[in-house]
């Protein structure tokens, strides 16, 4: 393999190769940026079994060779990926105060139904001064904790938001786009900070070429996004994949033996970076982590190792033998692929939803009145079945009701995955079993047996199919007409 060999995998790989030409970017650079975006977008839902408490976010810094402004990566990714994977972006967050504001606005947008509980840091985390580029020490601390999944983000105010040190902060990722002089600020930061980031030198764009006309990657990503938030998976490894991953973890010890401490510390988390990239790629394909995902992830991690060596002016002759040895061990491994154990889920149990343990914030859904408020704000009180808005001659003006799919008396939880926004008439018909939903969320009239249209879905409303089946079983039994539809409860884009 050469420095630039990249294994493109899944819908993100398809997107990068299809769209890089018109964007004037190297496909591998766009691929890296897309992985960072996507990992942050699905972080509230997806984790990896090797470290289930940590988010799957892949943090990167892409370094330009000069001080030109360069391509606006986050604007490009917003155009390409914000449909299938919505994500808030905050640029040039350089201290705790700005991080607090980003966290606060993300939380408010989520409570108002206008966002998801995750955001992306772009631009630069450094401020320039007489001594060069520096990062705030308080920001460093929050960055380290956030990457590990044990953070409590700062929030505005003292009294009102003291409870904000509550166990449900937004996740965030990073996609820093830096000049070479800005990037040198990492050399003066704590090793615990820069080792949590993968560092890449941007490549010049190849000769301009026409983009692919295929847009299948967009549908695949939309499907994967819906699947992630419906199943909330903890991704497992196949036999070969886990052996490859352990081989990479073992190689981390070689950095300590061959490099000075300052430089070796850049690479102490390569195994964790590989698992996060592999998990992100596997999640786009809705599968466990296979060897092809580990190999694709390693192709990016090895590039980061070699790019970091060049950016930091290390002696590459001490780095390359370790990389070459690891290449040989990974790609010559004779272990069979094997099968992964079933993908475990963080989703609520079908019988009764239980909150996660104290001190854990991952994947905790909003419940009760906050879930109802969010649901109604998403739909602006428009009925998901008949699309009507009930307008009243009162200060409230609009009226709608939150209908439980699995009824409360049957231990149905107060979470958005178990709620529909309905007008009073459709609510009564649904609760009485006159209407049920097929697996693809098509409305079925149980009196006439006729299927109608599919319910309206907001892009962030993911309905748990188990609750749909429970409701249908209660009122329609095993009617084969209702079981024929394939599960496809995906949001409209």
PDB file of C-alpha atoms in Angstrom, residues 114-267:
ATOM      1  CA  UNK A 114     -35.770  21.788  15.018  1.00  0.00           C
ATOM      2  CA  UNK A 115     -32.640  19.727  15.548  1.00  0.00           C
ATOM      3  CA  UNK A 116     -31.019  16.583  16.882  1.00  0.00           C
ATOM      4  CA  UNK A 117     -28.892  16.281  20.055  1.00  0.00           C
ATOM      5  CA  UNK A 118     -25.547  16.438  18.282  1.00  0.00           C
ATOM      6  CA  UNK A 119     -23.402  19.025  16.534  1.00  0.00           C
ATOM      7  CA  UNK A 120     -20.140  19.345  14.651  1.00  0.00           C
ATOM      8  CA  UNK A 121     -17.222  21.668  15.382  1.00  0.00           C
ATOM      9  CA  UNK A 122     -15.633  23.052  12.218  1.00  0.00           C
ATOM     10  CA  UNK A 123     -13.100  25.731  11.337  1.00  0.00           C
ATOM     11  CA  UNK A 124     -10.395  25.890  14.007  1.00  0.00           C
ATOM     12  CA  UNK A 125     -10.185  25.382  17.796  1.00  0.00           C
ATOM     13  CA  UNK A 126      -7.107  27.639  18.008  1.00  0.00           C
ATOM     14  CA  UNK A 127      -6.592  31.312  18.636  1.00  0.00           C
ATOM     15  CA  UNK A 128      -3.524  33.011  17.184  1.00  0.00           C
ATOM     16  CA  UNK A 129      -1.146  35.004  19.327  1.00  0.00           C
ATOM     17  CA  UNK A 130       2.434  36.107  19.600  1.00  0.00           C
ATOM     18  CA  UNK A 131       3.480  32.619  20.650  1.00  0.00           C
ATOM     19  CA  UNK A 132       1.631  30.894  17.816  1.00  0.00           C
ATOM     20  CA  UNK A 133      -1.687  29.021  17.746  1.00  0.00           C
ATOM     21  CA  UNK A 134      -3.077  28.006  21.141  1.00  0.00           C
ATOM     22  CA  UNK A 135      -6.112  26.140  22.388  1.00  0.00           C
ATOM     23  CA  UNK A 136      -8.006  27.050  25.538  1.00  0.00           C
ATOM     24  CA  UNK A 137      -7.117  24.726  28.424  1.00  0.00           C
ATOM     25  CA  UNK A 138     -10.756  24.573  29.548  1.00  0.00           C
ATOM     26  CA  UNK A 139     -11.811  23.636  25.999  1.00  0.00           C
ATOM     27  CA  UNK A 140      -9.176  20.896  25.979  1.00  0.00           C
ATOM     28  CA  UNK A 141     -10.693  19.317  29.066  1.00  0.00           C
ATOM     29  CA  UNK A 142     -14.195  19.208  27.593  1.00  0.00           C
ATOM     30  CA  UNK A 143     -12.869  17.842  24.302  1.00  0.00           C
ATOM     31  CA  UNK A 144     -11.158  14.947  26.040  1.00  0.00           C
ATOM     32  CA  UNK A 145     -14.217  14.080  28.104  1.00  0.00           C
ATOM     33  CA  UNK A 146     -16.577  14.346  25.129  1.00  0.00           C
ATOM     34  CA  UNK A 147     -14.478  11.983  23.027  1.00  0.00           C
ATOM     35  CA  UNK A 148     -14.530   9.414  25.845  1.00  0.00           C
ATOM     36  CA  UNK A 149     -18.276   9.757  26.339  1.00  0.00           C
ATOM     37  CA  UNK A 150     -17.988  10.923  29.945  1.00  0.00           C
ATOM     38  CA  UNK A 151     -18.440  14.630  29.420  1.00  0.00           C
ATOM     39  CA  UNK A 152     -20.790  17.180  30.921  1.00  0.00           C
ATOM     40  CA  UNK A 153     -20.876  20.116  28.575  1.00  0.00           C
ATOM     41  CA  UNK A 154     -20.880  23.620  30.034  1.00  0.00           C
ATOM     42  CA  UNK A 155     -24.138  25.510  29.709  1.00  0.00           C
ATOM     43  CA  UNK A 156     -25.227  29.106  29.984  1.00  0.00           C
ATOM     44  CA  UNK A 157     -26.265  30.465  33.321  1.00  0.00           C
ATOM     45  CA  UNK A 158     -25.732  29.120  36.819  1.00  0.00           C
ATOM     46  CA  UNK A 159     -29.085  28.649  38.494  1.00  0.00           C
ATOM     47  CA  UNK A 160     -31.465  27.761  35.709  1.00  0.00           C
ATOM     48  CA  UNK A 161     -29.057  25.494  33.897  1.00  0.00           C
ATOM     49  CA  UNK A 162     -27.252  23.992  36.840  1.00  0.00           C
ATOM     50  CA  UNK A 163     -29.328  20.898  36.218  1.00  0.00           C
ATOM     51  CA  UNK A 164     -27.773  20.990  32.799  1.00  0.00           C
ATOM     52  CA  UNK A 165     -24.942  19.169  34.249  1.00  0.00           C
ATOM     53  CA  UNK A 166     -27.579  16.553  33.840  1.00  0.00           C
ATOM     54  CA  UNK A 167     -26.791  13.242  32.244  1.00  0.00           C
ATOM     55  CA  UNK A 168     -28.065  14.084  28.791  1.00  0.00           C
ATOM     56  CA  UNK A 169     -25.735  16.575  27.064  1.00  0.00           C
ATOM     57  CA  UNK A 170     -25.557  16.829  23.279  1.00  0.00           C
ATOM     58  CA  UNK A 171     -22.847  14.850  21.529  1.00  0.00           C
ATOM     59  CA  UNK A 172     -20.402  16.650  19.307  1.00  0.00           C
ATOM     60  CA  UNK A 173     -17.763  15.751  16.743  1.00  0.00           C
ATOM     61  CA  UNK A 174     -15.017  17.689  15.022  1.00  0.00           C
ATOM     62  CA  UNK A 175     -14.025  18.361  11.438  1.00  0.00           C
ATOM     63  CA  UNK A 176     -11.366  21.033  11.735  1.00  0.00           C
ATOM     64  CA  UNK A 177     -10.113  22.597   8.487  1.00  0.00           C
ATOM     65  CA  UNK A 178      -6.742  24.151   9.320  1.00  0.00           C
ATOM     66  CA  UNK A 179      -3.789  25.831   7.702  1.00  0.00           C
ATOM     67  CA  UNK A 180      -0.389  24.266   8.384  1.00  0.00           C
ATOM     68  CA  UNK A 181       0.537  27.088  10.772  1.00  0.00           C
ATOM     69  CA  UNK A 182      -2.700  26.662  12.724  1.00  0.00           C
ATOM     70  CA  UNK A 183      -2.208  22.914  12.944  1.00  0.00           C
ATOM     71  CA  UNK A 184       1.148  23.359  14.713  1.00  0.00           C
ATOM     72  CA  UNK A 185      -0.888  24.405  17.725  1.00  0.00           C
ATOM     73  CA  UNK A 186      -1.493  20.688  18.299  1.00  0.00           C
ATOM     74  CA  UNK A 187       2.227  20.235  18.978  1.00  0.00           C
ATOM     75  CA  UNK A 188       1.919  22.457  22.050  1.00  0.00           C
ATOM     76  CA  UNK A 189      -1.268  20.843  23.411  1.00  0.00           C
ATOM     77  CA  UNK A 190      -1.526  17.951  25.808  1.00  0.00           C
ATOM     78  CA  UNK A 191      -1.015  14.545  24.172  1.00  0.00           C
ATOM     79  CA  UNK A 192      -4.381  13.456  25.549  1.00  0.00           C
ATOM     80  CA  UNK A 193      -5.989  16.069  23.294  1.00  0.00           C
ATOM     81  CA  UNK A 194      -4.213  15.600  19.978  1.00  0.00           C
ATOM     82  CA  UNK A 195      -4.263  11.791  20.190  1.00  0.00           C
ATOM     83  CA  UNK A 196      -8.067  11.928  20.099  1.00  0.00           C
ATOM     84  CA  UNK A 197      -7.951  13.473  16.631  1.00  0.00           C
ATOM     85  CA  UNK A 198      -6.917  11.929  13.308  1.00  0.00           C
ATOM     86  CA  UNK A 199      -4.705  14.374  11.392  1.00  0.00           C
ATOM     87  CA  UNK A 200      -4.624  14.457   7.579  1.00  0.00           C
ATOM     88  CA  UNK A 201      -2.810  16.570   5.002  1.00  0.00           C
ATOM     89  CA  UNK A 202      -5.220  17.569   2.244  1.00  0.00           C
ATOM     90  CA  UNK A 203      -4.398  16.412  -1.271  1.00  0.00           C
ATOM     91  CA  UNK A 204      -4.794  18.485  -4.433  1.00  0.00           C
ATOM     92  CA  UNK A 205      -7.894  17.722  -6.451  1.00  0.00           C
ATOM     93  CA  UNK A 206      -7.354  15.383  -9.408  1.00  0.00           C
ATOM     94  CA  UNK A 207      -8.230  16.355 -12.960  1.00  0.00           C
ATOM     95  CA  UNK A 208     -11.808  17.590 -13.221  1.00  0.00           C
ATOM     96  CA  UNK A 209     -14.191  14.845 -14.172  1.00  0.00           C
ATOM     97  CA  UNK A 210     -17.928  14.440 -14.444  1.00  0.00           C
ATOM     98  CA  UNK A 211     -19.714  13.207 -11.353  1.00  0.00           C
ATOM     99  CA  UNK A 212     -21.675   9.997 -11.322  1.00  0.00           C
ATOM    100  CA  UNK A 213     -25.368  10.440 -11.997  1.00  0.00           C
ATOM    101  CA  UNK A 214     -26.275   7.701  -9.532  1.00  0.00           C
ATOM    102  CA  UNK A 215     -27.865   9.012  -6.371  1.00  0.00           C
ATOM    103  CA  UNK A 216     -28.453   5.637  -4.730  1.00  0.00           C
ATOM    104  CA  UNK A 217     -26.074   6.546  -1.891  1.00  0.00           C
ATOM    105  CA  UNK A 218     -28.522   9.202  -0.685  1.00  0.00           C
ATOM    106  CA  UNK A 219     -31.358   6.704  -0.265  1.00  0.00           C
ATOM    107  CA  UNK A 220     -29.019   4.202   1.412  1.00  0.00           C
ATOM    108  CA  UNK A 221     -27.895   6.802   3.926  1.00  0.00           C
ATOM    109  CA  UNK A 222     -31.457   7.908   4.672  1.00  0.00           C
ATOM    110  CA  UNK A 223     -32.401   4.281   5.268  1.00  0.00           C
ATOM    111  CA  UNK A 224     -29.361   3.754   7.509  1.00  0.00           C
ATOM    112  CA  UNK A 225     -30.128   6.889   9.532  1.00  0.00           C
ATOM    113  CA  UNK A 226     -33.668   5.732  10.226  1.00  0.00           C
ATOM    114  CA  UNK A 227     -32.437   2.225  11.085  1.00  0.00           C
ATOM    115  CA  UNK A 228     -29.877   3.616  13.546  1.00  0.00           C
ATOM    116  CA  UNK A 229     -32.409   5.630  15.535  1.00  0.00           C
ATOM    117  CA  UNK A 230     -35.004   2.853  15.431  1.00  0.00           C
ATOM    118  CA  UNK A 231     -32.706   0.064  16.621  1.00  0.00           C
ATOM    119  CA  UNK A 232     -30.040   2.061  18.514  1.00  0.00           C
ATOM    120  CA  UNK A 233     -27.487  -0.678  17.819  1.00  0.00           C
ATOM    121  CA  UNK A 234     -24.337  -1.710  19.650  1.00  0.00           C
ATOM    122  CA  UNK A 235     -22.322  -3.032  16.712  1.00  0.00           C
ATOM    123  CA  UNK A 236     -20.481  -6.332  17.144  1.00  0.00           C
ATOM    124  CA  UNK A 237     -17.518  -7.797  15.209  1.00  0.00           C
ATOM    125  CA  UNK A 238     -17.115 -10.878  13.048  1.00  0.00           C
ATOM    126  CA  UNK A 239     -14.367 -13.338  14.040  1.00  0.00           C
ATOM    127  CA  UNK A 240     -11.864 -12.066  11.482  1.00  0.00           C
ATOM    128  CA  UNK A 241     -12.686  -8.416  12.150  1.00  0.00           C
ATOM    129  CA  UNK A 242     -12.082  -8.683  15.884  1.00  0.00           C
ATOM    130  CA  UNK A 243      -8.741 -10.446  15.301  1.00  0.00           C
ATOM    131  CA  UNK A 244      -7.680  -7.677  12.921  1.00  0.00           C
ATOM    132  CA  UNK A 245      -8.714  -5.038  15.421  1.00  0.00           C
ATOM    133  CA  UNK A 246      -6.729  -6.693  18.221  1.00  0.00           C
ATOM    134  CA  UNK A 247      -3.716  -6.802  15.892  1.00  0.00           C
ATOM    135  CA  UNK A 248      -3.960  -3.027  15.473  1.00  0.00           C
ATOM    136  CA  UNK A 249      -4.292  -2.542  19.234  1.00  0.00           C
ATOM    137  CA  UNK A 250      -1.172  -4.625  19.822  1.00  0.00           C
ATOM    138  CA  UNK A 251       0.745  -2.474  17.327  1.00  0.00           C
ATOM    139  CA  UNK A 252       0.104   0.604  19.472  1.00  0.00           C
ATOM    140  CA  UNK A 253       2.843  -0.647  21.804  1.00  0.00           C
ATOM    141  CA  UNK A 254       5.323  -0.387  18.920  1.00  0.00           C
ATOM    142  CA  UNK A 255       4.937   3.373  18.783  1.00  0.00           C
ATOM    143  CA  UNK A 256       6.232   3.699  22.344  1.00  0.00           C
ATOM    144  CA  UNK A 257       9.228   1.522  21.564  1.00  0.00           C
ATOM    145  CA  UNK A 258      10.271   3.252  18.335  1.00  0.00           C
ATOM    146  CA  UNK A 259       9.340   6.946  18.674  1.00  0.00           C
ATOM    147  CA  UNK A 260      10.134   9.745  21.109  1.00  0.00           C
ATOM    148  CA  UNK A 261       7.371  10.211  23.665  1.00  0.00           C
ATOM    149  CA  UNK A 262       6.003  13.447  22.135  1.00  0.00           C
ATOM    150  CA  UNK A 263       5.511  11.777  18.753  1.00  0.00           C
ATOM    151  CA  UNK A 264       4.488   8.332  19.992  1.00  0.00           C
ATOM    152  CA  UNK A 265       1.572   9.914  21.835  1.00  0.00           C
ATOM    153  CA  UNK A 266      -0.015  10.857  18.514  1.00  0.00           C
ATOM    154  CA  UNK A 267      -0.701   7.192  17.807  1.00  0.00           C
TER     155      UNK A 267
END
